[in-house]
Coordinates of N, CA and C in Angstrom, one line a residue:
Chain A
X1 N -3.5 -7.3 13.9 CA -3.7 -8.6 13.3 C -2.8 -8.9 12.1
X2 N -2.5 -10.0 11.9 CA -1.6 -11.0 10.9 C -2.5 -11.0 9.7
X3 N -1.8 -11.0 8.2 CA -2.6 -11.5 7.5 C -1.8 -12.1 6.6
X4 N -2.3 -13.0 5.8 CA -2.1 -13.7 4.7 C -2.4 -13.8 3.7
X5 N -2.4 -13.5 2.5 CA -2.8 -12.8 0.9 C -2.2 -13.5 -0.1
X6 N -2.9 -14.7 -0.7 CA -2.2 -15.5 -1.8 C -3.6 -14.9 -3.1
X7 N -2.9 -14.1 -3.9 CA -3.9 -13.8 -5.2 C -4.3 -14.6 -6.4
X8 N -3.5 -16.2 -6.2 CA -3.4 -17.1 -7.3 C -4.3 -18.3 -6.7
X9 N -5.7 -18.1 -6.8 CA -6.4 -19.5 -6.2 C -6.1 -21.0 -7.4
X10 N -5.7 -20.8 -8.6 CA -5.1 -21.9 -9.0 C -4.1 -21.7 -10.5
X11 N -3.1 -22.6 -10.1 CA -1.9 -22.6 -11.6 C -1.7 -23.4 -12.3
X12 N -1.5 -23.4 -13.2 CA -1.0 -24.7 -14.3 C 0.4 -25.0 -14.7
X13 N 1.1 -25.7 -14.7 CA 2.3 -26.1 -15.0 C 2.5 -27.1 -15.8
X14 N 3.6 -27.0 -16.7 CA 3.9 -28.4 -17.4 C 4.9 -29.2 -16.4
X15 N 4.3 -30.6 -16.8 CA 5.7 -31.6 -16.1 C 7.1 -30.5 -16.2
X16 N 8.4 -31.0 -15.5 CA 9.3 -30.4 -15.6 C 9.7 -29.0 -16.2
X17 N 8.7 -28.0 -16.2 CA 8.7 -26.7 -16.3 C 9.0 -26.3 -14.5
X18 N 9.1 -24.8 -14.6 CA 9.4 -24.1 -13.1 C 8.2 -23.2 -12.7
X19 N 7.7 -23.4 -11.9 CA 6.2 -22.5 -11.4 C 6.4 -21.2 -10.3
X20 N 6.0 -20.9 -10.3 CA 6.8 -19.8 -9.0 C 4.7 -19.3 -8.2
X21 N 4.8 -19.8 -7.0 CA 3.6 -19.0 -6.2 C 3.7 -17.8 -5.5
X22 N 2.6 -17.1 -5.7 CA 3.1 -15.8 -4.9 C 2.3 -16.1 -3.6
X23 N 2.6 -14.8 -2.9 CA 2.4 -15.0 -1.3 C 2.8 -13.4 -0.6
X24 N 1.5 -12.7 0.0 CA 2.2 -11.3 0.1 C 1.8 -11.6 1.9
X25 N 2.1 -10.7 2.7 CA 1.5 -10.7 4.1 C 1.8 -9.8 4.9
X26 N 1.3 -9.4 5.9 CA 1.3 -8.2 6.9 C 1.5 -8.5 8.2
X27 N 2.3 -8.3 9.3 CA 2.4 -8.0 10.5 C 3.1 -7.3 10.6
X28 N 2.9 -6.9 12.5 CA 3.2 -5.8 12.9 C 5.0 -6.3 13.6
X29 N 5.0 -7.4 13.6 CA 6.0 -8.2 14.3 C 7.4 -8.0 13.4
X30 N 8.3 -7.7 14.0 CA 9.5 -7.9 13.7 C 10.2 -9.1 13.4
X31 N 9.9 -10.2 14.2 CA 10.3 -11.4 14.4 C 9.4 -12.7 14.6
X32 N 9.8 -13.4 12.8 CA 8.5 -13.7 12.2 C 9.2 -15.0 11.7
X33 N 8.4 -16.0 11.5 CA 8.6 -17.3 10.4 C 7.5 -17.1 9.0
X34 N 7.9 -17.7 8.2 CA 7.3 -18.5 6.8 C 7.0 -19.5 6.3
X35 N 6.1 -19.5 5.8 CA 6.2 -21.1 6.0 C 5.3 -21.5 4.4
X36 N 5.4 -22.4 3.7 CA 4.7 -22.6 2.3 C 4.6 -24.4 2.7
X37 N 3.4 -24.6 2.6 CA 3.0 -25.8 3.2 C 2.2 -26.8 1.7
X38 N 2.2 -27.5 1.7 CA 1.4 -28.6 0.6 C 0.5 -29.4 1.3
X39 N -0.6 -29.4 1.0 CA -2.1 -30.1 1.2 C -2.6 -31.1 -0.4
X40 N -1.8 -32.7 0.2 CA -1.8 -33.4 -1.0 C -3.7 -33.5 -0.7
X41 N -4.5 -34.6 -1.7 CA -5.5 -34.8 -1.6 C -5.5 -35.6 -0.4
X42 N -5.2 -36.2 0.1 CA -4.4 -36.8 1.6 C -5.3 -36.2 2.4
X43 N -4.8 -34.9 2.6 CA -5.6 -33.9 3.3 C -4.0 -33.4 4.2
X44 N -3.4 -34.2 4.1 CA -2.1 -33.9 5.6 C -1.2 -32.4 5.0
X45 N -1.3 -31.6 5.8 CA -0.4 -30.4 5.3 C 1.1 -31.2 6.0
X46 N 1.8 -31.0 5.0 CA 2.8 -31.0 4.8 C 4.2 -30.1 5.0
X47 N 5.1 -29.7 5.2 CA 5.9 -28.6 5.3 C 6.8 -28.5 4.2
X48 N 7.0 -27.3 3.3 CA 7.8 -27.8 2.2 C 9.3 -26.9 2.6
X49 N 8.4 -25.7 2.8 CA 9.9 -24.7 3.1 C 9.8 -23.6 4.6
X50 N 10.3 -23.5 5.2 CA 10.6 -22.6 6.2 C 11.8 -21.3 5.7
X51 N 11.3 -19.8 6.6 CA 12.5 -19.2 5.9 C 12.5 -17.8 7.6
X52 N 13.1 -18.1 7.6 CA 13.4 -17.0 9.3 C 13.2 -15.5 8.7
X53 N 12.8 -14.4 9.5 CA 12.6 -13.5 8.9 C 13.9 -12.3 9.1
X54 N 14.6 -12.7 10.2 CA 15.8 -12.3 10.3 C 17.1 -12.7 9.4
X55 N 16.7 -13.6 8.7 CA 17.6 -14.4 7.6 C 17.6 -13.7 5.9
X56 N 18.5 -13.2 5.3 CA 18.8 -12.6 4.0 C 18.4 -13.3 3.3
X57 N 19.3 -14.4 3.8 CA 19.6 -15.7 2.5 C 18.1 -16.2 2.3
X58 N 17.9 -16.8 0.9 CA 16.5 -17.8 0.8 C 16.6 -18.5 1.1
X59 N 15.9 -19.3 1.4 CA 15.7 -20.7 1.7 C 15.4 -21.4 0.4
X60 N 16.3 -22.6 0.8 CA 16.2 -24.0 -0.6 C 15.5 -25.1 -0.3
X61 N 15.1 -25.8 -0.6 CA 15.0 -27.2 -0.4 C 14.7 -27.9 -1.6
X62 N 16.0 -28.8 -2.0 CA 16.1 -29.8 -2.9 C 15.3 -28.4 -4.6
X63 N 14.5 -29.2 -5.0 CA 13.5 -28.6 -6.0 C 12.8 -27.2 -5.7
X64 N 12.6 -26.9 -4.3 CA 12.2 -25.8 -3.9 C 12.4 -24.7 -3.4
X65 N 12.2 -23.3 -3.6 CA 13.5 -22.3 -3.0 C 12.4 -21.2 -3.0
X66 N 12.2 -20.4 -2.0 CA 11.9 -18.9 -1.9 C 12.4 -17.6 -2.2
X67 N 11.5 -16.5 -2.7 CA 12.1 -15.3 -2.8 C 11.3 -14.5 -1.8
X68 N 12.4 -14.1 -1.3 CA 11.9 -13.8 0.6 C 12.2 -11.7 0.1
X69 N 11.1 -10.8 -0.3 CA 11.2 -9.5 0.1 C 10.9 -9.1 1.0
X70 N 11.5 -8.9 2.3 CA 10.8 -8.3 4.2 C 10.4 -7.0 3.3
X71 N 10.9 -6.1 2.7 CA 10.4 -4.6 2.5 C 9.2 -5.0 1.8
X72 N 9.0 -5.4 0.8 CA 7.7 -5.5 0.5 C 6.8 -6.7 1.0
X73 N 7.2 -7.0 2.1 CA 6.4 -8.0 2.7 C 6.3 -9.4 1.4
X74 N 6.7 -9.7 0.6 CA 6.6 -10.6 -0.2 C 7.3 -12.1 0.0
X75 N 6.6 -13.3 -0.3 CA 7.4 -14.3 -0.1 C 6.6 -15.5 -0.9
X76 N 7.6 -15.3 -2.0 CA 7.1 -16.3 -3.4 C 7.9 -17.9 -3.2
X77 N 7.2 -18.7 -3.3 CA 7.4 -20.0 -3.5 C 7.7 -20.4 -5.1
X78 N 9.0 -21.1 -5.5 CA 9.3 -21.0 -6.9 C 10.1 -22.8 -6.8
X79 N 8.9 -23.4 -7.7 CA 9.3 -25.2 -7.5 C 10.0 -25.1 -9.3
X80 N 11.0 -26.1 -8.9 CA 12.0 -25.9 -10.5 C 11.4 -27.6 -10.7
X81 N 11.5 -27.8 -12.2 CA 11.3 -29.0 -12.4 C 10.1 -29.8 -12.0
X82 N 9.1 -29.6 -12.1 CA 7.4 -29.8 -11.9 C 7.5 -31.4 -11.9
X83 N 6.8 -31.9 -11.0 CA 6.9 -33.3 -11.2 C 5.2 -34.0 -11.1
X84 N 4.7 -34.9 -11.6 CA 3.3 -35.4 -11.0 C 2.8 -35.1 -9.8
X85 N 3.9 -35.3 -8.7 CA 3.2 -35.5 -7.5 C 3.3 -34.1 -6.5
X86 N 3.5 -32.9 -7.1 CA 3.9 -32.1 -6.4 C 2.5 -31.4 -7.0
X87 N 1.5 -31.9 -7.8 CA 0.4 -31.3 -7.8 C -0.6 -31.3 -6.3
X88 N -1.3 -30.6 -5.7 CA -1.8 -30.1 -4.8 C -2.5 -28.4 -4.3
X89 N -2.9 -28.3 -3.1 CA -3.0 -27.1 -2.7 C -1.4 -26.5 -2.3
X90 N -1.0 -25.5 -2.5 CA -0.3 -25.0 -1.5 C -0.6 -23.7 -0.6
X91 N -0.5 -23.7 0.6 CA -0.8 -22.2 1.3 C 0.8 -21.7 2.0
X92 N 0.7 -20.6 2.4 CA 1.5 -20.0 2.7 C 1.0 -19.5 4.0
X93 N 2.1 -19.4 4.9 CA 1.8 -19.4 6.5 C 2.8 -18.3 7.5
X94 N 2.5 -18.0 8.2 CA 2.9 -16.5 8.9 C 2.7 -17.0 10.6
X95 N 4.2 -16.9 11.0 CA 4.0 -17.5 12.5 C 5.0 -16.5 13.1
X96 N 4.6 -15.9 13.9 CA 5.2 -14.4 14.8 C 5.5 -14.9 16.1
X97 N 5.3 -16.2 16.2 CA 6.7 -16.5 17.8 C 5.5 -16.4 18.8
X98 N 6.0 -16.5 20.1 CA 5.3 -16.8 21.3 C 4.2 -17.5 21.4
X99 N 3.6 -18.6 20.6 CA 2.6 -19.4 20.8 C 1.1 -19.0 20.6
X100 N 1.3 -17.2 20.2 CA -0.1 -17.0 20.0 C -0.6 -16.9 18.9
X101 N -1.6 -17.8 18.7 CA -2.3 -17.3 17.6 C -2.1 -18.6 16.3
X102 N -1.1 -19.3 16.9 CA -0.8 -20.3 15.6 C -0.2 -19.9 14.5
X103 N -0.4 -20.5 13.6 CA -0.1 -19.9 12.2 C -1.3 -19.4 11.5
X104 N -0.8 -18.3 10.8 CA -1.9 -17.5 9.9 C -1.7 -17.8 8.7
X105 N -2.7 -19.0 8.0 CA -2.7 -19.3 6.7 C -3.6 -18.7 6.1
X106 N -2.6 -18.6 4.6 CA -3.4 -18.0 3.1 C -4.6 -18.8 2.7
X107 N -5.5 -18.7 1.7 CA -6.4 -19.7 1.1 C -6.4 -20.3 -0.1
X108 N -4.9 -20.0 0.1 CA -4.3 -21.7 -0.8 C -4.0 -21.2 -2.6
X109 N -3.3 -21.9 -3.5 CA -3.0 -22.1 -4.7 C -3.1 -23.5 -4.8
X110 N -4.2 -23.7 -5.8 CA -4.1 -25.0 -5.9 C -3.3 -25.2 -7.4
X111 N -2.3 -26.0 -7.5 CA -1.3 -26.2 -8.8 C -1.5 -27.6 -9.2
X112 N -1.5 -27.1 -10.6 CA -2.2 -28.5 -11.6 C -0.9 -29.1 -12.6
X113 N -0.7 -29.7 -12.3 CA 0.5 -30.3 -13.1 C 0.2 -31.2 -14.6
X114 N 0.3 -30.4 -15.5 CA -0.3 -30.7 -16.8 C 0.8 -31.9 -17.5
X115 N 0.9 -33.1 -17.7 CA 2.1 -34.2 -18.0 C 2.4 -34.0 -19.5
Chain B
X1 N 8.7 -42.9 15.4 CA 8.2 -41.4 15.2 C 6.8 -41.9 14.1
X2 N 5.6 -41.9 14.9 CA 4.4 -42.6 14.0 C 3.7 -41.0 13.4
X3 N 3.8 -40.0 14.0 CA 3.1 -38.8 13.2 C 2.0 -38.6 14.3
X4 N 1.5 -37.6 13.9 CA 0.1 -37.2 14.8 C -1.3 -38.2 13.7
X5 N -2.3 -38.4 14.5 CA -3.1 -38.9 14.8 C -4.0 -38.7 14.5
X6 N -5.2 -38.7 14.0 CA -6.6 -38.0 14.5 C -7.7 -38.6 14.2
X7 N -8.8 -39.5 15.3 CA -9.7 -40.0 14.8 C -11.2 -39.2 15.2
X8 N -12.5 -39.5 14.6 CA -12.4 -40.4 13.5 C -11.3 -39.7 12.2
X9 N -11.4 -40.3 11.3 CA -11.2 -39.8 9.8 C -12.5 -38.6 9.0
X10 N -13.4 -39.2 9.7 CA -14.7 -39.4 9.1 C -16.0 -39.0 10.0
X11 N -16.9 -37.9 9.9 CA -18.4 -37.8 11.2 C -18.9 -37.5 10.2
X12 N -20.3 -37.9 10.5 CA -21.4 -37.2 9.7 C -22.3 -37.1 10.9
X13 N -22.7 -36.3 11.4 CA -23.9 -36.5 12.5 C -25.0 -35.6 12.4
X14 N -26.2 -35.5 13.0 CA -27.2 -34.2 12.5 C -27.0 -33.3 13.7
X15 N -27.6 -32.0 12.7 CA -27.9 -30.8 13.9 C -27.9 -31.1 15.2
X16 N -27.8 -30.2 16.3 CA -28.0 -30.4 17.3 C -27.3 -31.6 18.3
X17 N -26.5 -32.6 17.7 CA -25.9 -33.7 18.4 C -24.5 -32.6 18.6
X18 N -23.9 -34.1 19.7 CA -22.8 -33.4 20.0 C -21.2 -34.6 19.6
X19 N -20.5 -34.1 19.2 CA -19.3 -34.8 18.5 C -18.2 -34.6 19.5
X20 N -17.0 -35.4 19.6 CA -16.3 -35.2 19.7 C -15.1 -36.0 19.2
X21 N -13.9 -35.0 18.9 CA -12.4 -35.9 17.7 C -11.7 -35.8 19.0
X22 N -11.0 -37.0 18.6 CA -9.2 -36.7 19.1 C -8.2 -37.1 18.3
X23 N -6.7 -36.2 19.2 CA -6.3 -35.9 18.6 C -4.7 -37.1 19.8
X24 N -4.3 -37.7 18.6 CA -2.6 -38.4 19.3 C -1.4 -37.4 18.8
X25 N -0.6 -36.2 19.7 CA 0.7 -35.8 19.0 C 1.9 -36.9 19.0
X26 N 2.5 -36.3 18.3 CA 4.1 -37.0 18.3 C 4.2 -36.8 20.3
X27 N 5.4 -38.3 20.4 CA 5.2 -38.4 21.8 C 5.8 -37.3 22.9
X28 N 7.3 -36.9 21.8 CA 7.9 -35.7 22.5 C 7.1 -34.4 22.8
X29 N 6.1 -34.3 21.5 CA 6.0 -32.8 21.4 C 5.2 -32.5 22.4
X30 N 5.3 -31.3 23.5 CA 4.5 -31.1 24.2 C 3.6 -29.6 24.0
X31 N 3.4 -29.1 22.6 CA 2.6 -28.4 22.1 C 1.7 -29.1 21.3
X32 N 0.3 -28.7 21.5 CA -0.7 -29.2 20.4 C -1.7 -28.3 20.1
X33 N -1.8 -28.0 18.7 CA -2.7 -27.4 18.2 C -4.1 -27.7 17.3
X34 N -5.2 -26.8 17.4 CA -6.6 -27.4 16.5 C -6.6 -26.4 16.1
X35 N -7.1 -26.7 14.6 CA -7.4 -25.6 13.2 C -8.5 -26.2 12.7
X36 N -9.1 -24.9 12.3 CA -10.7 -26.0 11.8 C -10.3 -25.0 9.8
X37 N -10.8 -25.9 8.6 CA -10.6 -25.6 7.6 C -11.7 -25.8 7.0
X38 N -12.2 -24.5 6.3 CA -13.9 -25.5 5.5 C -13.5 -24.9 4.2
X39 N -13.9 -25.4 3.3 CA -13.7 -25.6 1.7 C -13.3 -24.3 1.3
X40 N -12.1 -24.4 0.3 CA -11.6 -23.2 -0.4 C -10.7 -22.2 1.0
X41 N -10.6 -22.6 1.8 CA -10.1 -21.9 2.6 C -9.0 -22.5 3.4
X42 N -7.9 -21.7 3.6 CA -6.5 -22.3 4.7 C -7.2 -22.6 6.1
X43 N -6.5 -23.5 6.8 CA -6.8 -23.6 8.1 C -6.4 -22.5 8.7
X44 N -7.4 -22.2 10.1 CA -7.7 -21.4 11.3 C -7.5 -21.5 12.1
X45 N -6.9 -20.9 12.9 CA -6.2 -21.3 14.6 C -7.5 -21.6 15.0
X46 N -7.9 -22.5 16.2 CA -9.0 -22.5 16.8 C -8.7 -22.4 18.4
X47 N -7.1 -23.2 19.3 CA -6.2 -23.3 20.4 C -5.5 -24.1 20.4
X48 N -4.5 -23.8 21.3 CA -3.6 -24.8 21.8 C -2.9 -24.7 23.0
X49 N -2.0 -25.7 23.8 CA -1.9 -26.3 24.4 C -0.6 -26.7 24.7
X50 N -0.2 -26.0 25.7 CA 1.3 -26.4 26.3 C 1.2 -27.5 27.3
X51 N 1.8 -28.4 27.0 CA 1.4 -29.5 27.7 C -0.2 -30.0 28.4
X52 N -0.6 -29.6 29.5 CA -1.9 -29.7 29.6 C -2.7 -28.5 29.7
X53 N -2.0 -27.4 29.7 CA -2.7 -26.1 30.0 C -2.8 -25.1 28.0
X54 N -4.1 -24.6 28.4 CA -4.3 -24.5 27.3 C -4.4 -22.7 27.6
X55 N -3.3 -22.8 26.4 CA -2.8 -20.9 26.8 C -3.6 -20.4 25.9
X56 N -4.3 -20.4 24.5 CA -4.5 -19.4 23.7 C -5.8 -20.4 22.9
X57 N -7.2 -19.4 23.0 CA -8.3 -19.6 22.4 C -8.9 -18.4 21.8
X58 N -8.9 -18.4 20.1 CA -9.5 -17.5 19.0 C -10.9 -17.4 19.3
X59 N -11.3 -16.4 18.9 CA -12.5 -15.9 19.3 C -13.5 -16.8 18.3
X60 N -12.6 -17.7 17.2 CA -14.0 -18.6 16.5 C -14.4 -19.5 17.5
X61 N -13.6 -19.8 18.7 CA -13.8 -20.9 19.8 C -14.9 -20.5 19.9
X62 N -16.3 -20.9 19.8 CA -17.3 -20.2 20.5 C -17.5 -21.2 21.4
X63 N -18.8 -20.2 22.8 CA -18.3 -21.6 24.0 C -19.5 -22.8 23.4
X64 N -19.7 -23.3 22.3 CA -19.8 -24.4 21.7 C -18.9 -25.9 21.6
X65 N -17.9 -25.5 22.0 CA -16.4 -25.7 21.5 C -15.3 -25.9 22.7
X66 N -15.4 -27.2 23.1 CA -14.2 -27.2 24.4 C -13.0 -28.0 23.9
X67 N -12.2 -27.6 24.2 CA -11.2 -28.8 24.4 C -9.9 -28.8 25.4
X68 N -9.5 -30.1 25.4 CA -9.1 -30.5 26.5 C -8.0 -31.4 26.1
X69 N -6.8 -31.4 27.3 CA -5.4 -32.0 27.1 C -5.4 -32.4 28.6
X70 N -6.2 -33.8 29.1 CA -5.7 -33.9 30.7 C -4.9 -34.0 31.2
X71 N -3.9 -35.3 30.1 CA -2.5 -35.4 30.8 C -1.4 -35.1 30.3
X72 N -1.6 -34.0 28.8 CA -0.5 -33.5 28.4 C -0.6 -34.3 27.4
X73 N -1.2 -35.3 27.2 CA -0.7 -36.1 25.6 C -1.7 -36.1 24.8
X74 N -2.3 -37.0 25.1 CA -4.0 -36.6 23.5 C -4.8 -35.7 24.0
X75 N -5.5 -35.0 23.0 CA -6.5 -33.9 23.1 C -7.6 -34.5 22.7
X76 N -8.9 -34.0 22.7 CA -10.0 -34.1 22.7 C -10.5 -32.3 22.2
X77 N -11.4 -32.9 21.0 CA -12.4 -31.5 20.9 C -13.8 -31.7 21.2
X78 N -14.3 -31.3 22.0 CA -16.0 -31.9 21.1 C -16.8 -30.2 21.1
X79 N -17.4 -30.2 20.2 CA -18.9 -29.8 19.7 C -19.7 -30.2 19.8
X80 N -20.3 -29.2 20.8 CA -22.2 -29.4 21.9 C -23.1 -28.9 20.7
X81 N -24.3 -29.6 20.3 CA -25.0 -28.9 19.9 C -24.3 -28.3 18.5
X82 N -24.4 -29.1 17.4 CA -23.4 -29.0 16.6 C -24.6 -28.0 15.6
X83 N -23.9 -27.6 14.6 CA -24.7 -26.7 13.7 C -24.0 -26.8 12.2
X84 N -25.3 -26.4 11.5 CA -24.9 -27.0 9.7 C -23.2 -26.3 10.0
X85 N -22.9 -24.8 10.1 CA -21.6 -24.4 9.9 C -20.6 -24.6 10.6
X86 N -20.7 -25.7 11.6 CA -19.5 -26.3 11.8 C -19.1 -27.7 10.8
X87 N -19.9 -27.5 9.9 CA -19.2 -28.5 8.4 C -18.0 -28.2 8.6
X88 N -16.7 -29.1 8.7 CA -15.3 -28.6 8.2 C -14.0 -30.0 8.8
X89 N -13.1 -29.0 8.3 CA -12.3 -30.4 8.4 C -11.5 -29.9 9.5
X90 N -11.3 -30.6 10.6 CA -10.7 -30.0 12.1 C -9.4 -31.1 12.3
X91 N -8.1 -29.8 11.9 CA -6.9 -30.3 11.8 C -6.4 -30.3 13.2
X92 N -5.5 -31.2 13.9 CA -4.4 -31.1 14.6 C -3.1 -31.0 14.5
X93 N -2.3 -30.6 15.2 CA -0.9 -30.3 15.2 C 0.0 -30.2 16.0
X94 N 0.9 -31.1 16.0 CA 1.9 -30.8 17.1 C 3.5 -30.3 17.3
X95 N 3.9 -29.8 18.0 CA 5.6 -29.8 17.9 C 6.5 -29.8 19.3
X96 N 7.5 -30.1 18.7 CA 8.8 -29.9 19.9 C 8.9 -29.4 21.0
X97 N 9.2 -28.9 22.2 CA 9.3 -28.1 22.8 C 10.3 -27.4 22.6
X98 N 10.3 -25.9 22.2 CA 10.8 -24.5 21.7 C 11.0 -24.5 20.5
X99 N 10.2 -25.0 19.7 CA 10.3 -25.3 18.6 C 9.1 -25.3 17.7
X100 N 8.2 -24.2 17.8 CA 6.9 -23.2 17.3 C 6.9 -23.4 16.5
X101 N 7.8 -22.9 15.7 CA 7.9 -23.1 14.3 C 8.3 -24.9 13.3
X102 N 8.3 -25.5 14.0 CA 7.9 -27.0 13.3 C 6.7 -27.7 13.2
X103 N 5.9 -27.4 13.2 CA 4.4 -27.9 13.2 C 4.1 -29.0 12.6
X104 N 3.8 -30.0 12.7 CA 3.3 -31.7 12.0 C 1.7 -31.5 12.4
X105 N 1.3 -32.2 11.3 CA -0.4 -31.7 11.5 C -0.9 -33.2 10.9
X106 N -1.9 -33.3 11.6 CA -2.2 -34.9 11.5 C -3.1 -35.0 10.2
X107 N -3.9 -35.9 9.5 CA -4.8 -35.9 8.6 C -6.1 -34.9 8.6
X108 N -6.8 -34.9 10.2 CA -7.8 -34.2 10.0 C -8.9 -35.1 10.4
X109 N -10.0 -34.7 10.9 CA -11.6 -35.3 10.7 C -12.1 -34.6 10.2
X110 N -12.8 -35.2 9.4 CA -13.5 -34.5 8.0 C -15.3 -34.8 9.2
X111 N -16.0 -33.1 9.3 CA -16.9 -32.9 10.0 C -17.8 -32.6 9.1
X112 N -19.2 -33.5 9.0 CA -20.6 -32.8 8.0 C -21.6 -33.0 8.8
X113 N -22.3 -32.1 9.2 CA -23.4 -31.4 10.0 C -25.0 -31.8 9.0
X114 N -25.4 -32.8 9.1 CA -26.7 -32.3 8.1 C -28.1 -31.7 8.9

């Protein structure tokens, strides 16, 4: 079985400071996705970053970028520049390919954006 | 490209009734999935659905719990005989075909059992 292990259930940030979430996980699969998702009060998960697990390089996106360790199973989500609206849950998510099982989500960091 | 779907928004019904959500994917995607989420916790696989055939059911499915994809496009969940701990919010999701890893997840029906 897959697991997902977020030890930060909530963080505080200043506006335009840099936060970094952690995110650790386990499978037995070699050939894996990532995934760090945002749950505005909306309720809609959202996708913020994806990162291949055969891939070195981190993944970016705009304000948002990962530090992807496969040896220590580790995969930190790090938002530069904090903005109002990027306050929410975030979870982190573990998808092993072939349609089974879905994604295995964490139980979330909820991040508070202090203005 | 209107997004996935999911009505109601909103159940409240008592014990023992039986509910059912659906679910509209994106029109291409011919994968759909249901995750049920109750407070303080990530969403939960519950199944999903390659086009009409439904390959993979978690053991939370209990056979309380059907659902159904007749013609490949909207899903349906319903809950027989519903109980206080199916309180929760039961997400959908859809994606691409071969393309697993894109997942679009609709709002959710927010479910309260009293």
């Amino acid at each position: 079985a897959q697991t997902v292990t977020q030890s930060q259930p909530e963080m505080s940030v200043q506006e335009a400071e840099t936060v970094t979430l952690s995110c650790t996980y386990d499978t037995s699969e070699s050939d894996y996705y990532l995934f760090w998702y945002k749950q505005p009060p909306s309720r809609q998960m959202i996708l913020v970053i994806r990162q291949e697990a055969y891939k070195q390089q981190n993944a970016t996106e705009n304000r948002f970028s990962v530090n992807f360790q496969k040896a220590a199973k580790s995969f930190s989500l790090k938002i530069s520049d904090s903005q109002l609206g990027d306050a929410a849950m975030y979870f982190c998510a573990l998808y092993s390919g072939g349609g089974a099982d879905g994604l295995t989500f964490g139980k979330g960091t909820h991040l508070i954006i202090q203005p | 490209d209107t997004g996935v779907s999911q009505d109601p928004r909103h159940k409240i019904t008592k014990r023992g009734q039986n509910v059912t959500f659906r679910c509209d994917p994106i029109s291409e995607h011919n994968r759909l999935y249901w995750y049920r989420q109750t407070l303080g916790q990530g969403p939960e696989f519950l199944t999903y659905f390659q086009n009409e055939a439904q390959l993979e059911k978690s053991r939370l499915l209990s056979d309380r719990f059907s659902a159904e994809r007749p013609k490949g496009s909207f899903s349906t969940l319903e809950i027989q005989r519903t109980e206080q701990g199916d309180s929760a919010m039961y997400l959908c999701a859809s994606s691409p075909p071969d393309r697993f890893d894109k997942l679009f997840f609709g709002s959710g029906t927010q479910l309260s059992v009293l």
